[in-house]
Amino acid sequence: MTMLGELVSFKRILNGMEVETTNGRLILTFLRPKIVRVKALRKGGSEPPPNPTVPERSWPPIQLEISR
């Protein structure tokens, strides 16, 4: 697991929002209230990540993890 860092306040996160972390860019998609799916966008390359989504995680804590 690679920790991508913590996000700002939950209230400031919007559906489909693209956020940037130290390890790259992410797109957040809410499946249900308080459940989010994360899609990673790799920096400067066309090759997609091997596992672009992470399992559903509830809030809090507001942390994102992705398997590499």
mmCIF file with all atom_site columns, C-alpha atoms in Angstrom:
data_model
loop_
_atom_site.group_PDB
_atom_site.id
_atom_site.type_symbol
_atom_site.label_atom_id
_atom_site.label_alt_id
_atom_site.label_comp_id
_atom_site.label_asym_id
_atom_site.label_entity_id
_atom_site.label_seq_id
_atom_site.pdbx_PDB_ins_code
_atom_site.Cartn_x
_atom_site.Cartn_y
_atom_site.Cartn_z
_atom_site.occupancy
_atom_site.B_iso_or_equiv
_atom_site.pdbx_formal_charge
_atom_site.auth_seq_id
_atom_site.auth_comp_id
_atom_site.auth_asym_id
_atom_site.auth_atom_id
_atom_site.pdbx_PDB_model_num
ATOM 1  C CA . MET A 1 1  ? 0.000   0.000  0.000   1.00 0.00 ? 1  MET A CA 1
ATOM 2  C CA . THR A 1 2  ? 1.165   3.486  -0.808  1.00 0.00 ? 2  THR A CA 1
ATOM 3  C CA . MET A 1 3  ? -0.140  6.314  1.308   1.00 0.00 ? 3  MET A CA 1
ATOM 4  C CA . LEU A 1 4  ? -1.171  9.215  -0.883  1.00 0.00 ? 4  LEU A CA 1
ATOM 5  C CA . GLY A 1 5  ? -1.670  11.613 1.994   1.00 0.00 ? 5  GLY A CA 1
ATOM 6  C CA . GLU A 1 6  ? -4.593  13.162 3.772   1.00 0.00 ? 6  GLU A CA 1
ATOM 7  C CA . LEU A 1 7  ? -7.073  15.496 2.145   1.00 0.00 ? 7  LEU A CA 1
ATOM 8  C CA . VAL A 1 8  ? -8.539  18.729 3.422   1.00 0.00 ? 8  VAL A CA 1
ATOM 9  C CA . SER A 1 9  ? -11.851 18.908 5.261   1.00 0.00 ? 9  SER A CA 1
ATOM 10 C CA . PHE A 1 10 ? -14.455 16.430 4.036   1.00 0.00 ? 10 PHE A CA 1
ATOM 11 C CA . LYS A 1 11 ? -16.920 19.216 3.306   1.00 0.00 ? 11 LYS A CA 1
ATOM 12 C CA . ARG A 1 12 ? -14.554 20.626 0.689   1.00 0.00 ? 12 ARG A CA 1
ATOM 13 C CA . ILE A 1 13 ? -14.358 17.410 -1.336  1.00 0.00 ? 13 ILE A CA 1
ATOM 14 C CA . LEU A 1 14 ? -16.716 17.330 -4.319  1.00 0.00 ? 14 LEU A CA 1
ATOM 15 C CA . ASN A 1 15 ? -17.868 14.442 -6.474  1.00 0.00 ? 15 ASN A CA 1
ATOM 16 C CA . GLY A 1 16 ? -15.583 14.028 -9.478  1.00 0.00 ? 16 GLY A CA 1
ATOM 17 C CA . MET A 1 17 ? -13.047 16.380 -7.927  1.00 0.00 ? 17 MET A CA 1
ATOM 18 C CA . GLU A 1 18 ? -9.458  16.002 -9.072  1.00 0.00 ? 18 GLU A CA 1
ATOM 19 C CA . VAL A 1 19 ? -6.943  16.389 -6.285  1.00 0.00 ? 19 VAL A CA 1
ATOM 20 C CA . GLU A 1 20 ? -3.172  16.406 -6.345  1.00 0.00 ? 20 GLU A CA 1
ATOM 21 C CA . THR A 1 21 ? -0.969  14.587 -3.854  1.00 0.00 ? 21 THR A CA 1
ATOM 22 C CA . THR A 1 22 ? 2.768   14.162 -3.640  1.00 0.00 ? 22 THR A CA 1
ATOM 23 C CA . ASN A 1 23 ? 2.431   10.868 -5.508  1.00 0.00 ? 23 ASN A CA 1
ATOM 24 C CA . GLY A 1 24 ? 0.226   12.056 -8.351  1.00 0.00 ? 24 GLY A CA 1
ATOM 25 C CA . ARG A 1 25 ? -3.314  13.147 -9.220  1.00 0.00 ? 25 ARG A CA 1
ATOM 26 C CA . LEU A 1 26 ? -6.528  11.466 -8.098  1.00 0.00 ? 26 LEU A CA 1
ATOM 27 C CA . ILE A 1 27 ? -10.167 11.637 -9.117  1.00 0.00 ? 27 ILE A CA 1
ATOM 28 C CA . LEU A 1 28 ? -12.766 11.071 -6.394  1.00 0.00 ? 28 LEU A CA 1
ATOM 29 C CA . THR A 1 29 ? -16.134 9.476  -7.150  1.00 0.00 ? 29 THR A CA 1
ATOM 30 C CA . PHE A 1 30 ? -18.790 9.107  -4.460  1.00 0.00 ? 30 PHE A CA 1
ATOM 31 C CA . LEU A 1 31 ? -20.666 5.815  -4.744  1.00 0.00 ? 31 LEU A CA 1
ATOM 32 C CA . ARG A 1 32 ? -22.952 6.559  -1.785  1.00 0.00 ? 32 ARG A CA 1
ATOM 33 C CA . PRO A 1 33 ? -22.834 9.213  0.928   1.00 0.00 ? 33 PRO A CA 1
ATOM 34 C CA . LYS A 1 34 ? -19.590 8.766  2.876   1.00 0.00 ? 34 LYS A CA 1
ATOM 35 C CA . ILE A 1 35 ? -18.311 6.086  0.478   1.00 0.00 ? 35 ILE A CA 1
ATOM 36 C CA . VAL A 1 36 ? -15.738 7.122  -2.082  1.00 0.00 ? 36 VAL A CA 1
ATOM 37 C CA . ARG A 1 37 ? -13.860 5.472  -4.919  1.00 0.00 ? 37 ARG A CA 1
ATOM 38 C CA . VAL A 1 38 ? -10.447 6.796  -5.875  1.00 0.00 ? 38 VAL A CA 1
ATOM 39 C CA . LYS A 1 39 ? -8.995  6.735  -9.363  1.00 0.00 ? 39 LYS A CA 1
ATOM 40 C CA . ALA A 1 40 ? -5.294  7.479  -9.728  1.00 0.00 ? 40 ALA A CA 1
ATOM 41 C CA . LEU A 1 41 ? -3.822  9.408  -12.602 1.00 0.00 ? 41 LEU A CA 1
ATOM 42 C CA . ARG A 1 42 ? -0.145  8.714  -13.112 1.00 0.00 ? 42 ARG A CA 1
ATOM 43 C CA . LYS A 1 43 ? 2.107   11.719 -13.625 1.00 0.00 ? 43 LYS A CA 1
ATOM 44 C CA . GLY A 1 44 ? 3.619   12.208 -17.072 1.00 0.00 ? 44 GLY A CA 1
ATOM 45 C CA . GLY A 1 45 ? 2.878   8.807  -18.574 1.00 0.00 ? 45 GLY A CA 1
ATOM 46 C CA . SER A 1 46 ? 0.198   7.136  -20.638 1.00 0.00 ? 46 SER A CA 1
ATOM 47 C CA . GLU A 1 47 ? 0.509   3.776  -18.895 1.00 0.00 ? 47 GLU A CA 1
ATOM 48 C CA . PRO A 1 48 ? -2.435  3.322  -16.499 1.00 0.00 ? 48 PRO A CA 1
ATOM 49 C CA . PRO A 1 49 ? -1.824  2.094  -12.932 1.00 0.00 ? 49 PRO A CA 1
ATOM 50 C CA . PRO A 1 50 ? -2.224  -1.677 -12.552 1.00 0.00 ? 50 PRO A CA 1
ATOM 51 C CA . ASN A 1 51 ? -5.038  -1.192 -10.016 1.00 0.00 ? 51 ASN A CA 1
ATOM 52 C CA . PRO A 1 52 ? -6.590  2.262  -10.568 1.00 0.00 ? 52 PRO A CA 1
ATOM 53 C CA . THR A 1 53 ? -9.245  1.983  -7.864  1.00 0.00 ? 53 THR A CA 1
ATOM 54 C CA . VAL A 1 54 ? -9.120  1.192  -4.163  1.00 0.00 ? 54 VAL A CA 1
ATOM 55 C CA . PRO A 1 55 ? -11.718 -0.660 -2.115  1.00 0.00 ? 55 PRO A CA 1
ATOM 56 C CA . GLU A 1 56 ? -14.572 1.411  -0.759  1.00 0.00 ? 56 GLU A CA 1
ATOM 57 C CA . ARG A 1 57 ? -13.593 3.237  2.402   1.00 0.00 ? 57 ARG A CA 1
ATOM 58 C CA . SER A 1 58 ? -15.853 5.096  4.762   1.00 0.00 ? 58 SER A CA 1
ATOM 59 C CA . TRP A 1 59 ? -15.134 8.405  6.447   1.00 0.00 ? 59 TRP A CA 1
ATOM 60 C CA . PRO A 1 60 ? -13.428 9.298  8.736   1.00 0.00 ? 60 PRO A CA 1
ATOM 61 C CA . PRO A 1 61 ? -10.420 9.140  8.680   1.00 0.00 ? 61 PRO A CA 1
ATOM 62 C CA . ILE A 1 62 ? -9.913  11.058 5.457   1.00 0.00 ? 62 ILE A CA 1
ATOM 63 C CA . GLN A 1 63 ? -7.041  9.017  4.089   1.00 0.00 ? 63 GLN A CA 1
ATOM 64 C CA . LEU A 1 64 ? -6.537  7.504  0.665   1.00 0.00 ? 64 LEU A CA 1
ATOM 65 C CA . GLU A 1 65 ? -4.634  4.335  -0.080  1.00 0.00 ? 65 GLU A CA 1
ATOM 66 C CA . ILE A 1 66 ? -3.956  2.591  -3.368  1.00 0.00 ? 66 ILE A CA 1
ATOM 67 C CA . SER A 1 67 ? -2.378  -0.765 -4.178  1.00 0.00 ? 67 SER A CA 1
ATOM 68 C CA . ARG A 1 68 ? 0.484   -0.666 -6.629  1.00 0.00 ? 68 ARG A CA 1
#
